Structures are given as structure tokens and as C-alpha cells.
XYZ file of C-alpha atoms in Angstrom:
158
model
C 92.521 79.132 98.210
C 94.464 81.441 95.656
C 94.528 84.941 96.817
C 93.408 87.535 93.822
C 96.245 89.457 92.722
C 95.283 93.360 93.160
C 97.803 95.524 90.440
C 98.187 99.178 91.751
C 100.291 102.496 89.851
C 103.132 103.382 92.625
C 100.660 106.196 93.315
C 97.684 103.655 94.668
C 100.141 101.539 96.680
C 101.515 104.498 98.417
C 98.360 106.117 99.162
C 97.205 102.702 100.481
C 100.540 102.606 102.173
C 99.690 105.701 103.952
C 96.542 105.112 104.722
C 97.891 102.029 106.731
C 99.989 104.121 108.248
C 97.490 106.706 109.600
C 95.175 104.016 110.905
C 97.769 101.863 112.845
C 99.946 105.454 114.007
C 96.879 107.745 114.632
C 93.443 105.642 114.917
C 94.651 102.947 116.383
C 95.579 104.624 119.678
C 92.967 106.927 119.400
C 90.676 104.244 119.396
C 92.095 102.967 122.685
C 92.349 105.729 124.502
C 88.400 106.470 123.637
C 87.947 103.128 125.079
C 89.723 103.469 128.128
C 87.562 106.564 128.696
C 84.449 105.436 128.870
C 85.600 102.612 131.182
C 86.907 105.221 133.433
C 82.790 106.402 133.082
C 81.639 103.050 136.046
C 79.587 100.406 134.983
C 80.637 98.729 131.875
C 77.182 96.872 131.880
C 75.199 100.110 131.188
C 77.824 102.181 129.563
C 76.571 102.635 126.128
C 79.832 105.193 125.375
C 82.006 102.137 126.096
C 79.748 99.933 123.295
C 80.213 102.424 120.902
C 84.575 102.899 121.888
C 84.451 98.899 121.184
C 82.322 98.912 118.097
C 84.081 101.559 116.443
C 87.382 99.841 117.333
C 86.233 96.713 115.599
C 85.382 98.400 112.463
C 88.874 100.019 112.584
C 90.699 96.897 113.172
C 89.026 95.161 109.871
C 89.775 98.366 107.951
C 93.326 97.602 108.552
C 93.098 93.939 108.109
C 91.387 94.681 104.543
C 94.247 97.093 103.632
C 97.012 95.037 105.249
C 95.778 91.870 103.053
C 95.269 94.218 99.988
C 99.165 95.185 100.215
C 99.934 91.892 100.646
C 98.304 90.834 97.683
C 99.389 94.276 95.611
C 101.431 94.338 92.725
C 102.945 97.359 91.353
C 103.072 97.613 87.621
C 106.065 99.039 86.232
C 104.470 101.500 83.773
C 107.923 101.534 81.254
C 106.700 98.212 80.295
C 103.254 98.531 79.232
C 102.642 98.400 75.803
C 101.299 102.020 74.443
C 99.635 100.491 71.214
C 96.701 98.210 72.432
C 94.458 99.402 75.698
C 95.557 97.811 78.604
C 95.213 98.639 82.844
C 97.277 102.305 83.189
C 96.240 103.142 79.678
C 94.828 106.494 78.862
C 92.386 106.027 76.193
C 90.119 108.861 74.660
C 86.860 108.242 73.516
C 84.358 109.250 70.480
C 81.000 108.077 71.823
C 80.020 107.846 67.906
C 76.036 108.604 69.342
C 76.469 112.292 70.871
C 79.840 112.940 69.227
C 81.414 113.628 72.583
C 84.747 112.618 73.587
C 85.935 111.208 76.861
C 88.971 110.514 78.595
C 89.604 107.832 80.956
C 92.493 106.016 82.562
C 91.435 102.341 82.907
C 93.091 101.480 86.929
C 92.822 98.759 88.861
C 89.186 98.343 91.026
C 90.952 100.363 94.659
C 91.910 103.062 92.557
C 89.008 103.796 90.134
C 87.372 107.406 90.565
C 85.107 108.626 87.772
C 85.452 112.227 88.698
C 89.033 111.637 88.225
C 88.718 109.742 84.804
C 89.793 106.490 86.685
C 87.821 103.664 84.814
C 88.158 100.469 86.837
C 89.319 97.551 84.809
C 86.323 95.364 85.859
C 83.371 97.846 83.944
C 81.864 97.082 80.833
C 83.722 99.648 79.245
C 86.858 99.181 80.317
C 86.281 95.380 79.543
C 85.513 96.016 76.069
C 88.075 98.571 75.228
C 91.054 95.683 76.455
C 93.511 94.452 73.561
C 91.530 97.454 71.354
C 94.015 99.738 69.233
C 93.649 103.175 68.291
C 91.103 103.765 65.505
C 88.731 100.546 66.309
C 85.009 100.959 67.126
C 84.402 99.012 70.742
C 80.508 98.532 71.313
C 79.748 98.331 74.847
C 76.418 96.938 76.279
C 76.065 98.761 79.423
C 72.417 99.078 81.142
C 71.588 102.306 79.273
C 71.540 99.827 75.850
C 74.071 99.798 73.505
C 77.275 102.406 73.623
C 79.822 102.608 70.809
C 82.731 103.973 71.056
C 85.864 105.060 68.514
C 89.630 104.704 70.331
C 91.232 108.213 69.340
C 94.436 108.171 71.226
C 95.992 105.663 73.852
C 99.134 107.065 75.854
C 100.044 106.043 79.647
């Protein structure tokens, strides 16, 4: 089976890069040592600090497994090539919601990077959906599960 193609800015893929890092340098070993500990403790049978040393190790180990096949499926998009007139991923669009007159900002990123406090729209939300292939100046309507949202594009940049 295809593997999904994940697209990440140069920052995402180096803070999943060092993420990595710190897990396999610094958990990893810490991990290991926290299980030879407890087996230091006597009876493995009844040790419930040794269970917990294990478990703990196993979730580690998939962490890294998860981030080592998300890097393997990553693909860093060259930003000079993106095309600043339509909305696309790494686009910067700001928002009139046409209802309550507000504007918004929001970066749509790929799903490991999106952070809503940060303005980081994932690509795979309704909104961010909508707004792709969109220039500046069009009205997007979203249906989101609050009803109906629209939306005028004011500016696009990167």
C-alpha cells in the first residue's frame, strides 16, 4: 500500500527532526536505565515499577516509529515556488467573515503542523478546504458545524 505523502515548511521538518533526536539521544536511554532500576528492585513478577519502566518504554518506542515513518514520508516544500495569487498549503490568507465583520489570519500548513493559537489552519479543515485554488477578492462559503460561514479573501502572501 501507497504511503501518504506528509508536506512540511523546513521549520516542521526540523522541529520533527529534533524531536527525533531528543527521543532516541535523551528518552531512549532514559527509558532504559528506569527499567534496569526497577529490576535491580527483586521480583520482576510483583514489581509493578518495572510494568510501568516497560509500558512507558513501549509508548516511547512507537512515538519514534510514528515520527521516524512521518520523516520518511515528509516532503519539504520549497516555498520560492508556490504560487502567491491563488490559496494554496503555506499560504497566508486573511479573512472577512462577511457575518461579524471580523477579520482573521491564518496560514493554511500541513495536518503535523497546524496550531490555531498560532494561526496554523491545517489543510484538511473545512475552511482551509474551501479557501484552496480561491484568489484574493472571492467570497468562499464554508459549511462548518456552526452552519454556514462566508468568508471574503483580502490578502494572500506566503
Amino acid at each position: 500500500m501507497a504511503k501518504e505523502i506528509i508536506y512540511l515548511t523546513a521549520e516542521g521538518y526540523k522541529k520533527l527532526k529534533a524531536e527525533l533526536d531528543h527521543l532516541r539521544s535523551v528518552e531512549r536511554p532514559a527509558a532504559s536505565a528506569a527499567i534496569a532500576e526497577a529490576r535491580d528492585k527483586g521480583d520482576l513478577s510483583e514489581n509493578a515499577e518495572y510494568d510501568a519502566a516497560r509500558e512507558a518504554q513501549g509508548l516511547l518506542e512507537m512515538r519514534i516509529a510514528k515520527l521516524e515513518d512521518t520523516m520518511a514520508n515528509a516532503r519539504v516544500i520549497d516555498e520560492t515556488k508556490i504560487d502567491k495569487s491563488k490559496v494554496q498549503i503555506l499560504s497566508k490568507v486573511t479573512l472577512l467573515n462577511k457575518k461579524t465583520n471580523k477579520e482573521v489570519t491564518y496560514t493554511i500548513v500541513a495536518e503535523h503542523e497546524a496550531n490555531l493559537r498560532e494561526g496554523k489552519l491545517a489543510i484538511g479543515t473545512p475552511i482551509a478546504k474551501a479557501l484552496l485554488g480561491h484568489k484574493k477578492g472571492d467570497e468562499v462559503e464554508v459549511t462548518v458545524p456552526a452552519g454556514v460561514l462566508t468568508f471574503e479573501i483580502l490578502d494572500i502572501s506566503i
